[in-house]
């Protein structure tokens, strides 16, 4: 088992990548704290873990709120005695996030508060817990759009994910000697609710699909596998990276037909 005796906290684990990672981490031996604003989905993730004979616990947490992040970290230590892995994965892509001219300030603020400040809060309260455990691994979900301009505009989202990459690099350098590794995970376009709601017409989906060399959207499970590698000791010499899992998207120059 790749996460035997580890305690992992995953934000945004009520659905998508977070849920798949929670199930996989539990199968690999971790006790998993599932944190999310969606209580029903979060409890369902924990029930599935328990049906598969794993150990999990749900904690309601809005990652844009400092006190709730502090509480979720405390919950991990209270329930399972320590924290070894922090997967800051919660994020939103708002339907009214557009180009710079059309995007309203409140959409910008909401997106930055969850996607960027949420990662900061996770680290602010999570790093002391990782220290208490003698070190650990932080995985922050960014996106390929932090490295490339997306053809369908979403300026707040793109900027928030750029912030996640910059934050990840600095934390990796600052905490390297404390045995705390910090990596960003950059998924390509996935067939999850988050993206399918945003690309809500076949035309929009096709516009994104032409850029992916493998010719399909990725699956949340495929990102969970990459998160598992970064979370586990198998990646013990990997820190400060932008780990791309994108079906070749960033390597390609593809002319839309
Ligand atoms: P998803 O919508 O299935 O999951 C996101 C989860 O985050 C949900 O369970 C949601 O309830 C939770 N969440 C939202 N706001 C929250 C908050 N304030 N506090 C706590 N939880 C909150 O989407 P997903 O595709 O699994 O996305 C997970 C991460 O992956 C996000 O950071 C997203 O930006 C990133 N990502 C997704 C794609 C994609 O194509 N789907 C690509 C690149 C990156």
PDB file of C-alpha atoms and ligand atoms in Angstrom:
ATOM      1  CA  UNK A   1       0.000   0.000   0.000  1.00  0.00           C
ATOM      2  CA  UNK A   2       1.374   3.335  -1.106  1.00  0.00           C
ATOM      3  CA  UNK A   3      -0.079   5.497   1.701  1.00  0.00           C
ATOM      4  CA  UNK A   4      -0.004   3.033   4.564  1.00  0.00           C
ATOM      5  CA  UNK A   5      -0.277   4.725   7.998  1.00  0.00           C
ATOM      6  CA  UNK A   6      -0.709   8.181   6.440  1.00  0.00           C
ATOM      7  CA  UNK A   7      -3.435  10.706   7.183  1.00  0.00           C
ATOM      8  CA  UNK A   8      -4.555  12.747   4.167  1.00  0.00           C
ATOM      9  CA  UNK A   9      -6.886  15.739   3.999  1.00  0.00           C
ATOM     10  CA  UNK A  10      -8.473  16.486   0.629  1.00  0.00           C
ATOM     11  CA  UNK A  11     -10.481  19.650  -0.062  1.00  0.00           C
ATOM     12  CA  UNK A  12     -13.203  19.544  -2.684  1.00  0.00           C
ATOM     13  CA  UNK A  13     -13.596  15.815  -2.098  1.00  0.00           C
ATOM     14  CA  UNK A  14     -17.390  15.710  -2.523  1.00  0.00           C
ATOM     15  CA  UNK A  15     -17.013  15.209  -6.269  1.00  0.00           C
ATOM     16  CA  UNK A  16     -14.677  15.033  -9.255  1.00  0.00           C
ATOM     17  CA  UNK A  17     -10.929  14.782  -8.734  1.00  0.00           C
ATOM     18  CA  UNK A  18     -11.184  15.168  -4.954  1.00  0.00           C
ATOM     19  CA  UNK A  19     -13.632  12.294  -4.564  1.00  0.00           C
ATOM     20  CA  UNK A  20     -11.622   9.969  -6.836  1.00  0.00           C
ATOM     21  CA  UNK A  21      -8.465  10.863  -4.915  1.00  0.00           C
ATOM     22  CA  UNK A  22     -10.201  10.221  -1.574  1.00  0.00           C
ATOM     23  CA  UNK A  23     -11.284   6.740  -2.694  1.00  0.00           C
ATOM     24  CA  UNK A  24      -7.870   5.928  -4.142  1.00  0.00           C
ATOM     25  CA  UNK A  25      -5.897   7.260  -1.153  1.00  0.00           C
ATOM     26  CA  UNK A  26      -8.105   5.198   1.198  1.00  0.00           C
ATOM     27  CA  UNK A  27      -7.577   2.073  -0.932  1.00  0.00           C
ATOM     28  CA  UNK A  28      -3.835   2.732  -0.600  1.00  0.00           C
ATOM     29  CA  UNK A  29      -4.070   2.704   3.191  1.00  0.00           C
ATOM     30  CA  UNK A  30      -4.584   6.360   4.141  1.00  0.00           C
ATOM     31  CA  UNK A  31      -7.128   7.674   6.640  1.00  0.00           C
ATOM     32  CA  UNK A  32      -8.854  10.362   4.590  1.00  0.00           C
ATOM     33  CA  UNK A  33     -10.435  13.601   5.790  1.00  0.00           C
ATOM     34  CA  UNK A  34     -12.945  14.726   3.174  1.00  0.00           C
ATOM     35  CA  UNK A  35     -13.468  18.525   3.297  1.00  0.00           C
ATOM     36  CA  UNK A  36     -16.042  20.347   1.202  1.00  0.00           C
ATOM     37  CA  UNK A  37     -18.953  22.801   1.276  1.00  0.00           C
ATOM     38  CA  UNK A  38     -21.237  20.138  -0.213  1.00  0.00           C
ATOM     39  CA  UNK A  39     -22.169  18.045   2.817  1.00  0.00           C
ATOM     40  CA  UNK A  40     -24.227  15.403   1.044  1.00  0.00           C
ATOM     41  CA  UNK A  41     -21.547  14.621  -1.537  1.00  0.00           C
ATOM     42  CA  UNK A  42     -18.862  14.635   1.153  1.00  0.00           C
ATOM     43  CA  UNK A  43     -20.742  12.153   3.317  1.00  0.00           C
ATOM     44  CA  UNK A  44     -21.306   9.983   0.241  1.00  0.00           C
ATOM     45  CA  UNK A  45     -17.535   9.958  -0.403  1.00  0.00           C
ATOM     46  CA  UNK A  46     -16.933   8.827   3.187  1.00  0.00           C
ATOM     47  CA  UNK A  47     -19.661   6.131   2.954  1.00  0.00           C
ATOM     48  CA  UNK A  48     -18.017   4.755  -0.182  1.00  0.00           C
ATOM     49  CA  UNK A  49     -14.627   4.701   1.564  1.00  0.00           C
ATOM     50  CA  UNK A  50     -16.171   2.815   4.491  1.00  0.00           C
ATOM     51  CA  UNK A  51     -17.981   0.351   2.197  1.00  0.00           C
ATOM     52  CA  UNK A  52     -14.558  -0.397   0.733  1.00  0.00           C
ATOM     53  CA  UNK A  53     -13.278  -1.072   4.285  1.00  0.00           C
ATOM     54  CA  UNK A  54     -11.270   2.162   4.425  1.00  0.00           C
ATOM     55  CA  UNK A  55     -11.227   4.924   7.041  1.00  0.00           C
ATOM     56  CA  UNK A  56     -12.585   8.398   6.348  1.00  0.00           C
ATOM     57  CA  UNK A  57     -14.300  11.371   7.974  1.00  0.00           C
ATOM     58  CA  UNK A  58     -16.208  14.317   6.579  1.00  0.00           C
ATOM     59  CA  UNK A  59     -15.665  17.893   7.696  1.00  0.00           C
ATOM     60  CA  UNK A  60     -17.651  20.817   6.357  1.00  0.00           C
ATOM     61  CA  UNK A  61     -15.224  23.506   5.257  1.00  0.00           C
ATOM     62  CA  UNK A  62     -15.409  26.504   2.974  1.00  0.00           C
ATOM     63  CA  UNK A  63     -11.773  26.942   1.971  1.00  0.00           C
ATOM     64  CA  UNK A  64     -12.203  30.688   1.452  1.00  0.00           C
ATOM     65  CA  UNK A  65     -12.823  31.097   5.214  1.00  0.00           C
ATOM     66  CA  UNK A  66      -9.796  31.093   7.516  1.00  0.00           C
ATOM     67  CA  UNK A  67     -11.617  29.734  10.567  1.00  0.00           C
ATOM     68  CA  UNK A  68     -13.080  26.829   8.588  1.00  0.00           C
ATOM     69  CA  UNK A  69      -9.657  25.884   7.241  1.00  0.00           C
ATOM     70  CA  UNK A  70      -8.216  26.006  10.729  1.00  0.00           C
ATOM     71  CA  UNK A  71     -11.037  23.735  11.881  1.00  0.00           C
ATOM     72  CA  UNK A  72     -10.582  21.178   9.078  1.00  0.00           C
ATOM     73  CA  UNK A  73      -6.891  20.772   9.911  1.00  0.00           C
ATOM     74  CA  UNK A  74      -7.735  20.418  13.614  1.00  0.00           C
ATOM     75  CA  UNK A  75     -10.358  17.799  12.677  1.00  0.00           C
ATOM     76  CA  UNK A  76      -7.708  15.692  10.907  1.00  0.00           C
ATOM     77  CA  UNK A  77      -5.458  15.699  13.969  1.00  0.00           C
ATOM     78  CA  UNK A  78      -8.357  15.075  16.348  1.00  0.00           C
ATOM     79  CA  UNK A  79      -9.851  12.200  14.340  1.00  0.00           C
ATOM     80  CA  UNK A  80      -6.711  10.466  13.142  1.00  0.00           C
ATOM     81  CA  UNK A  81      -3.908  11.869  15.328  1.00  0.00           C
ATOM     82  CA  UNK A  82      -1.789  13.636  12.685  1.00  0.00           C
ATOM     83  CA  UNK A  83      -1.623  15.022   9.142  1.00  0.00           C
ATOM     84  CA  UNK A  84       0.814  13.729   6.504  1.00  0.00           C
ATOM     85  CA  UNK A  85      -0.766  14.752   3.209  1.00  0.00           C
ATOM     86  CA  UNK A  86      -2.658  17.938   2.353  1.00  0.00           C
ATOM     87  CA  UNK A  87      -4.361  17.996  -1.054  1.00  0.00           C
ATOM     88  CA  UNK A  88      -5.642  21.544  -1.680  1.00  0.00           C
ATOM     89  CA  UNK A  89      -7.946  20.671  -4.528  1.00  0.00           C
ATOM     90  CA  UNK A  90     -11.212  22.624  -4.072  1.00  0.00           C
ATOM     91  CA  UNK A  91     -11.896  25.086  -6.855  1.00  0.00           C
ATOM     92  CA  UNK A  92     -14.575  26.735  -8.918  1.00  0.00           C
ATOM     93  CA  UNK A  93     -14.917  27.838 -12.536  1.00  0.00           C
ATOM     94  CA  UNK A  94     -17.751  30.370 -12.597  1.00  0.00           C
ATOM     95  CA  UNK A  95     -20.135  30.479 -15.561  1.00  0.00           C
ATOM     96  CA  UNK A  96     -19.838  34.300 -15.631  1.00  0.00           C
ATOM     97  CA  UNK A  97     -16.035  34.240 -15.697  1.00  0.00           C
ATOM     98  CA  UNK A  98     -15.165  35.648 -19.095  1.00  0.00           C
ATOM     99  CA  UNK A  99     -12.722  38.108 -20.646  1.00  0.00           C
ATOM    100  CA  UNK A 100     -11.346  41.124 -18.762  1.00  0.00           C
ATOM    101  CA  UNK A 101     -14.006  43.471 -20.100  1.00  0.00           C
ATOM    102  CA  UNK A 102     -17.039  41.351 -19.216  1.00  0.00           C
ATOM    103  CA  UNK A 103     -15.996  39.721 -15.947  1.00  0.00           C
ATOM    104  CA  UNK A 104     -17.509  41.431 -12.938  1.00  0.00           C
ATOM    105  CA  UNK A 105     -15.409  42.254  -9.909  1.00  0.00           C
ATOM    106  CA  UNK A 106     -17.503  39.996  -7.667  1.00  0.00           C
ATOM    107  CA  UNK A 107     -16.789  36.985  -9.923  1.00  0.00           C
ATOM    108  CA  UNK A 108     -13.066  37.813  -9.824  1.00  0.00           C
ATOM    109  CA  UNK A 109     -13.119  38.089  -6.028  1.00  0.00           C
ATOM    110  CA  UNK A 110     -15.140  34.906  -5.510  1.00  0.00           C
ATOM    111  CA  UNK A 111     -12.836  32.914  -7.793  1.00  0.00           C
ATOM    112  CA  UNK A 112      -9.650  34.261  -6.226  1.00  0.00           C
ATOM    113  CA  UNK A 113     -10.999  33.713  -2.713  1.00  0.00           C
ATOM    114  CA  UNK A 114     -11.717  30.026  -3.291  1.00  0.00           C
ATOM    115  CA  UNK A 115      -9.058  29.011  -5.812  1.00  0.00           C
ATOM    116  CA  UNK A 116      -6.068  31.025  -4.571  1.00  0.00           C
ATOM    117  CA  UNK A 117      -6.780  32.193  -1.014  1.00  0.00           C
ATOM    118  CA  UNK A 118      -8.221  28.763  -0.221  1.00  0.00           C
ATOM    119  CA  UNK A 119      -4.857  27.172  -1.044  1.00  0.00           C
ATOM    120  CA  UNK A 120      -3.076  29.801   1.069  1.00  0.00           C
ATOM    121  CA  UNK A 121      -5.367  29.077   4.045  1.00  0.00           C
ATOM    122  CA  UNK A 122      -4.887  25.312   3.616  1.00  0.00           C
ATOM    123  CA  UNK A 123      -1.122  25.830   3.777  1.00  0.00           C
ATOM    124  CA  UNK A 124      -1.267  28.455   6.537  1.00  0.00           C
ATOM    125  CA  UNK A 125      -2.953  26.036   8.921  1.00  0.00           C
ATOM    126  CA  UNK A 126      -1.779  22.774   7.354  1.00  0.00           C
ATOM    127  CA  UNK A 127       1.983  23.377   7.392  1.00  0.00           C
ATOM    128  CA  UNK A 128       2.199  23.536  11.221  1.00  0.00           C
ATOM    129  CA  UNK A 129       0.346  20.192  11.341  1.00  0.00           C
ATOM    130  CA  UNK A 130       2.726  18.652   8.787  1.00  0.00           C
ATOM    131  CA  UNK A 131       5.639  19.931  10.894  1.00  0.00           C
ATOM    132  CA  UNK A 132       4.158  18.239  13.960  1.00  0.00           C
ATOM    133  CA  UNK A 133       4.065  14.990  11.941  1.00  0.00           C
ATOM    134  CA  UNK A 134       7.752  15.357  10.989  1.00  0.00           C
ATOM    135  CA  UNK A 135       7.054  16.505   7.413  1.00  0.00           C
ATOM    136  CA  UNK A 136       4.703  15.615   4.621  1.00  0.00           C
ATOM    137  CA  UNK A 137       3.414  16.322   1.145  1.00  0.00           C
ATOM    138  CA  UNK A 138       1.228  19.186  -0.092  1.00  0.00           C
ATOM    139  CA  UNK A 139      -0.428  18.883  -3.489  1.00  0.00           C
ATOM    140  CA  UNK A 140      -2.149  21.984  -4.880  1.00  0.00           C
ATOM    141  CA  UNK A 141      -4.501  21.652  -7.834  1.00  0.00           C
ATOM    142  CA  UNK A 142      -3.692  24.274 -10.460  1.00  0.00           C
ATOM    143  CA  UNK A 143      -4.519  23.801 -14.156  1.00  0.00           C
ATOM    144  CA  UNK A 144      -2.949  23.797 -17.605  1.00  0.00           C
ATOM    145  CA  UNK A 145      -4.475  27.273 -18.027  1.00  0.00           C
ATOM    146  CA  UNK A 146      -1.896  28.583 -15.564  1.00  0.00           C
ATOM    147  CA  UNK A 147       0.681  27.840 -18.274  1.00  0.00           C
ATOM    148  CA  UNK A 148      -1.250  28.591 -21.465  1.00  0.00           C
ATOM    149  CA  UNK A 149      -3.938  31.036 -22.497  1.00  0.00           C
ATOM    150  CA  UNK A 150      -7.240  29.197 -22.858  1.00  0.00           C
ATOM    151  CA  UNK A 151      -9.158  29.907 -26.052  1.00  0.00           C
ATOM    152  CA  UNK A 152     -12.440  30.182 -24.115  1.00  0.00           C
ATOM    153  CA  UNK A 153     -11.876  33.181 -21.826  1.00  0.00           C
ATOM    154  CA  UNK A 154     -11.980  32.698 -18.043  1.00  0.00           C
ATOM    155  CA  UNK A 155      -9.645  35.394 -16.724  1.00  0.00           C
ATOM    156  CA  UNK A 156     -10.328  35.060 -13.012  1.00  0.00           C
ATOM    157  CA  UNK A 157      -9.891  31.282 -13.095  1.00  0.00           C
ATOM    158  CA  UNK A 158      -6.675  31.512 -15.123  1.00  0.00           C
ATOM    159  CA  UNK A 159      -5.204  34.173 -12.817  1.00  0.00           C
ATOM    160  CA  UNK A 160      -6.182  32.190  -9.711  1.00  0.00           C
ATOM    161  CA  UNK A 161      -4.400  29.086 -11.008  1.00  0.00           C
ATOM    162  CA  UNK A 162      -1.310  31.175 -11.863  1.00  0.00           C
ATOM    163  CA  UNK A 163      -1.306  32.269  -8.228  1.00  0.00           C
ATOM    164  CA  UNK A 164      -1.442  28.619  -7.128  1.00  0.00           C
ATOM    165  CA  UNK A 165       1.689  27.838  -9.168  1.00  0.00           C
ATOM    166  CA  UNK A 166       3.628  30.810  -7.784  1.00  0.00           C
ATOM    167  CA  UNK A 167       2.575  30.021  -4.221  1.00  0.00           C
ATOM    168  CA  UNK A 168       3.532  26.366  -4.682  1.00  0.00           C
ATOM    169  CA  UNK A 169       7.046  27.190  -5.888  1.00  0.00           C
ATOM    170  CA  UNK A 170       7.760  29.544  -3.008  1.00  0.00           C
ATOM    171  CA  UNK A 171       6.399  27.222  -0.326  1.00  0.00           C
ATOM    172  CA  UNK A 172       8.395  24.337  -1.805  1.00  0.00           C
ATOM    173  CA  UNK A 173      11.625  26.291  -1.486  1.00  0.00           C
ATOM    174  CA  UNK A 174      10.876  27.725   1.960  1.00  0.00           C
ATOM    175  CA  UNK A 175       9.867  24.399   3.547  1.00  0.00           C
ATOM    176  CA  UNK A 176      12.188  21.958   1.722  1.00  0.00           C
ATOM    177  CA  UNK A 177      14.535  21.511   4.703  1.00  0.00           C
ATOM    178  CA  UNK A 178      11.591  20.647   6.934  1.00  0.00           C
ATOM    179  CA  UNK A 179      10.817  17.532   4.898  1.00  0.00           C
ATOM    180  CA  UNK A 180       7.705  19.221   3.510  1.00  0.00           C
ATOM    181  CA  UNK A 181       7.276  18.858  -0.228  1.00  0.00           C
ATOM    182  CA  UNK A 182       4.907  21.133  -2.151  1.00  0.00           C
ATOM    183  CA  UNK A 183       3.841  20.383  -5.714  1.00  0.00           C
ATOM    184  CA  UNK A 184       1.220  21.693  -8.096  1.00  0.00           C
ATOM    185  CA  UNK A 185      -0.899  19.343 -10.131  1.00  0.00           C
ATOM    186  CA  UNK A 186      -1.908  20.768 -13.514  1.00  0.00           C
ATOM    187  CA  UNK A 187      -4.786  18.787 -15.023  1.00  0.00           C
ATOM    188  CA  UNK A 188      -5.783  19.259 -18.622  1.00  0.00           C
ATOM    189  CA  UNK A 189      -9.467  19.493 -19.584  1.00  0.00           C
ATOM    190  CA  UNK A 190     -11.469  16.788 -17.827  1.00  0.00           C
ATOM    191  CA  UNK A 191     -14.866  15.241 -18.319  1.00  0.00           C
ATOM    192  CA  UNK A 192     -16.024  16.429 -14.883  1.00  0.00           C
ATOM    193  CA  UNK A 193     -19.100  18.448 -13.964  1.00  0.00           C
ATOM    194  CA  UNK A 194     -16.977  21.568 -13.410  1.00  0.00           C
ATOM    195  CA  UNK A 195     -15.794  21.767 -17.018  1.00  0.00           C
ATOM    196  CA  UNK A 196     -18.820  20.255 -18.744  1.00  0.00           C
ATOM    197  CA  UNK A 197     -21.028  22.932 -17.115  1.00  0.00           C
ATOM    198  CA  UNK A 198     -18.670  25.639 -18.326  1.00  0.00           C
ATOM    199  CA  UNK A 199     -18.349  24.216 -21.860  1.00  0.00           C
ATOM    200  CA  UNK A 200     -22.103  23.885 -22.071  1.00  0.00           C
ATOM    201  CA  UNK A 201     -22.538  23.437 -25.825  1.00  0.00           C
ATOM    202  CA  UNK A 202     -21.139  20.815 -28.172  1.00  0.00           C
ATOM    203  CA  UNK A 203     -19.459  23.608 -30.118  1.00  0.00           C
ATOM    204  CA  UNK A 204     -17.564  24.814 -27.029  1.00  0.00           C
ATOM    205  CA  UNK A 205     -16.517  21.262 -26.169  1.00  0.00           C
ATOM    206  CA  UNK A 206     -15.250  20.616 -29.679  1.00  0.00           C
ATOM    207  CA  UNK A 207     -13.322  23.880 -29.585  1.00  0.00           C
ATOM    208  CA  UNK A 208     -11.413  22.608 -26.554  1.00  0.00           C
ATOM    209  CA  UNK A 209     -11.119  19.028 -27.804  1.00  0.00           C
ATOM    210  CA  UNK A 210      -9.196  19.992 -30.951  1.00  0.00           C
ATOM    211  CA  UNK A 211      -6.318  21.087 -28.723  1.00  0.00           C
ATOM    212  CA  UNK A 212      -5.894  17.717 -26.992  1.00  0.00           C
ATOM    213  CA  UNK A 213      -3.585  15.353 -28.927  1.00  0.00           C
ATOM    214  CA  UNK A 214      -5.064  12.209 -27.364  1.00  0.00           C
ATOM    215  CA  UNK A 215      -8.443  13.321 -28.721  1.00  0.00           C
ATOM    216  CA  UNK A 216     -10.529  13.085 -25.557  1.00  0.00           C
ATOM    217  CA  UNK A 217     -11.148  14.768 -22.221  1.00  0.00           C
ATOM    218  CA  UNK A 218      -9.324  13.307 -19.230  1.00  0.00           C
ATOM    219  CA  UNK A 219     -11.013  11.489 -16.363  1.00  0.00           C
ATOM    220  CA  UNK A 220     -10.904  12.512 -12.704  1.00  0.00           C
ATOM    221  CA  UNK A 221      -9.454   9.065 -11.916  1.00  0.00           C
ATOM    222  CA  UNK A 222      -6.438   9.790 -14.095  1.00  0.00           C
ATOM    223  CA  UNK A 223      -5.682  12.924 -12.076  1.00  0.00           C
ATOM    224  CA  UNK A 224      -6.168  11.051  -8.796  1.00  0.00           C
ATOM    225  CA  UNK A 225      -3.409   8.631  -9.851  1.00  0.00           C
ATOM    226  CA  UNK A 226      -1.008  11.535 -10.347  1.00  0.00           C
ATOM    227  CA  UNK A 227      -2.030  13.035  -6.987  1.00  0.00           C
ATOM    228  CA  UNK A 228      -1.302   9.663  -5.362  1.00  0.00           C
ATOM    229  CA  UNK A 229       2.247   9.697  -6.723  1.00  0.00           C
ATOM    230  CA  UNK A 230       2.845  13.244  -5.440  1.00  0.00           C
ATOM    231  CA  UNK A 231       1.264  12.429  -2.064  1.00  0.00           C
ATOM    232  CA  UNK A 232       3.266   9.237  -1.520  1.00  0.00           C
ATOM    233  CA  UNK A 233       6.927   8.770  -0.606  1.00  0.00           C
ATOM    234  CA  UNK A 234       7.535   7.535  -4.170  1.00  0.00           C
ATOM    235  CA  UNK A 235       7.930  11.206  -5.122  1.00  0.00           C
ATOM    236  CA  UNK A 236      10.378  11.934  -2.279  1.00  0.00           C
ATOM    237  CA  UNK A 237      12.750  13.961  -4.528  1.00  0.00           C
ATOM    238  CA  UNK A 238       9.946  15.860  -6.269  1.00  0.00           C
ATOM    239  CA  UNK A 239       9.130  19.338  -4.974  1.00  0.00           C
ATOM    240  CA  UNK A 240       8.186  22.690  -6.483  1.00  0.00           C
ATOM    241  CA  UNK A 241       7.015  21.139  -9.739  1.00  0.00           C
ATOM    242  CA  UNK A 242       4.146  21.826 -12.104  1.00  0.00           C
ATOM    243  CA  UNK A 243       3.040  18.265 -12.674  1.00  0.00           C
ATOM    244  CA  UNK A 244       1.116  18.234 -15.951  1.00  0.00           C
ATOM    245  CA  UNK A 245      -1.474  15.558 -16.648  1.00  0.00           C
ATOM    246  CA  UNK A 246      -3.035  16.893 -19.809  1.00  0.00           C
ATOM    247  CA  UNK A 247      -3.205  14.368 -22.660  1.00  0.00           C
ATOM    248  CA  UNK A 248      -0.354  16.178 -24.417  1.00  0.00           C
ATOM    249  CA  UNK A 249      -2.183  19.507 -24.609  1.00  0.00           C
ATOM    250  CA  UNK A 250       0.678  21.769 -23.558  1.00  0.00           C
ATOM    251  CA  UNK A 251       3.148  19.948 -25.806  1.00  0.00           C
ATOM    252  CA  UNK A 252       1.062  20.465 -28.913  1.00  0.00           C
ATOM    253  CA  UNK A 253       0.481  23.093 -31.478  1.00  0.00           C
ATOM    254  CA  UNK A 254      -2.778  21.990 -33.039  1.00  0.00           C
ATOM    255  CA  UNK A 255      -4.556  23.972 -35.723  1.00  0.00           C
ATOM    256  CA  UNK A 256      -8.325  23.833 -35.241  1.00  0.00           C
ATOM    257  CA  UNK A 257      -9.996  22.303 -38.292  1.00  0.00           C
TER     258      UNK A 257
HETATM  259  P1  LIG B   1     -15.753  19.477  -9.162  1.00  0.00           P
HETATM  260  O1  LIG B   1     -16.661  20.653  -9.308  1.00  0.00           O
HETATM  261  O2  LIG B   1     -16.251  18.113  -9.443  1.00  0.00           O
HETATM  262  O3  LIG B   1     -15.104  19.482  -7.703  1.00  0.00           O
HETATM  263  C1  LIG B   1     -14.806  20.663  -7.010  1.00  0.00           C
HETATM  264  C2  LIG B   1     -15.197  20.461  -5.554  1.00  0.00           C
HETATM  265  O4  LIG B   1     -14.818  21.634  -4.822  1.00  0.00           O
HETATM  266  C3  LIG B   1     -16.715  20.289  -5.360  1.00  0.00           C
HETATM  267  O5  LIG B   1     -16.968  19.162  -4.547  1.00  0.00           O
HETATM  268  C4  LIG B   1     -17.139  21.576  -4.680  1.00  0.00           C
HETATM  269  O6  LIG B   1     -18.244  21.428  -3.809  1.00  0.00           O
HETATM  270  C5  LIG B   1     -15.869  21.939  -3.935  1.00  0.00           C
HETATM  271  N1  LIG B   1     -15.827  23.350  -3.570  1.00  0.00           N
HETATM  272  C6  LIG B   1     -16.199  24.418  -4.309  1.00  0.00           C
HETATM  273  N2  LIG B   1     -16.054  25.548  -3.612  1.00  0.00           N
HETATM  274  C7  LIG B   1     -15.587  25.183  -2.386  1.00  0.00           C
HETATM  275  C8  LIG B   1     -15.234  25.902  -1.215  1.00  0.00           C
HETATM  276  N3  LIG B   1     -15.356  27.239  -1.153  1.00  0.00           N
HETATM  277  N4  LIG B   1     -14.785  25.218  -0.145  1.00  0.00           N
HETATM  278  C9  LIG B   1     -14.663  23.856  -0.187  1.00  0.00           C
HETATM  279  N5  LIG B   1     -14.991  23.130  -1.265  1.00  0.00           N
HETATM  280  C10 LIG B   1     -15.431  23.791  -2.355  1.00  0.00           C
HETATM  281  O7  LIG B   1     -14.514  19.804 -10.111  1.00  0.00           O
HETATM  282  P2  LIG B   1     -13.120  19.068 -10.384  1.00  0.00           P
HETATM  283  O8  LIG B   1     -12.931  19.045 -11.842  1.00  0.00           O
HETATM  284  O9  LIG B   1     -12.986  17.814  -9.614  1.00  0.00           O
HETATM  285  O10 LIG B   1     -12.139  20.188  -9.802  1.00  0.00           O
HETATM  286  C11 LIG B   1     -11.194  19.960  -8.801  1.00  0.00           C
HETATM  287  C12 LIG B   1     -10.021  20.904  -9.026  1.00  0.00           C
HETATM  288  O11 LIG B   1      -9.429  20.624 -10.283  1.00  0.00           O
HETATM  289  C13 LIG B   1     -10.399  22.387  -9.052  1.00  0.00           C
HETATM  290  O12 LIG B   1      -9.418  23.133  -8.364  1.00  0.00           O
HETATM  291  C14 LIG B   1     -10.368  22.711 -10.526  1.00  0.00           C
HETATM  292  O13 LIG B   1     -10.121  24.065 -10.762  1.00  0.00           O
HETATM  293  C15 LIG B   1      -9.240  21.829 -11.007  1.00  0.00           C
HETATM  294  N6  LIG B   1      -9.193  21.534 -12.427  1.00  0.00           N
HETATM  295  C16 LIG B   1     -10.240  20.954 -13.058  1.00  0.00           C
HETATM  296  C17 LIG B   1     -10.152  20.735 -14.432  1.00  0.00           C
HETATM  297  C18 LIG B   1     -11.298  20.129 -15.195  1.00  0.00           C
HETATM  298  O14 LIG B   1     -11.244  20.102 -16.422  1.00  0.00           O
HETATM  299  N7  LIG B   1     -12.335  19.626 -14.548  1.00  0.00           N
HETATM  300  C19 LIG B   1      -8.977  21.050 -15.125  1.00  0.00           C
HETATM  301  C20 LIG B   1      -7.937  21.616 -14.440  1.00  0.00           C
HETATM  302  C21 LIG B   1      -8.044  21.852 -13.093  1.00  0.00           C
END
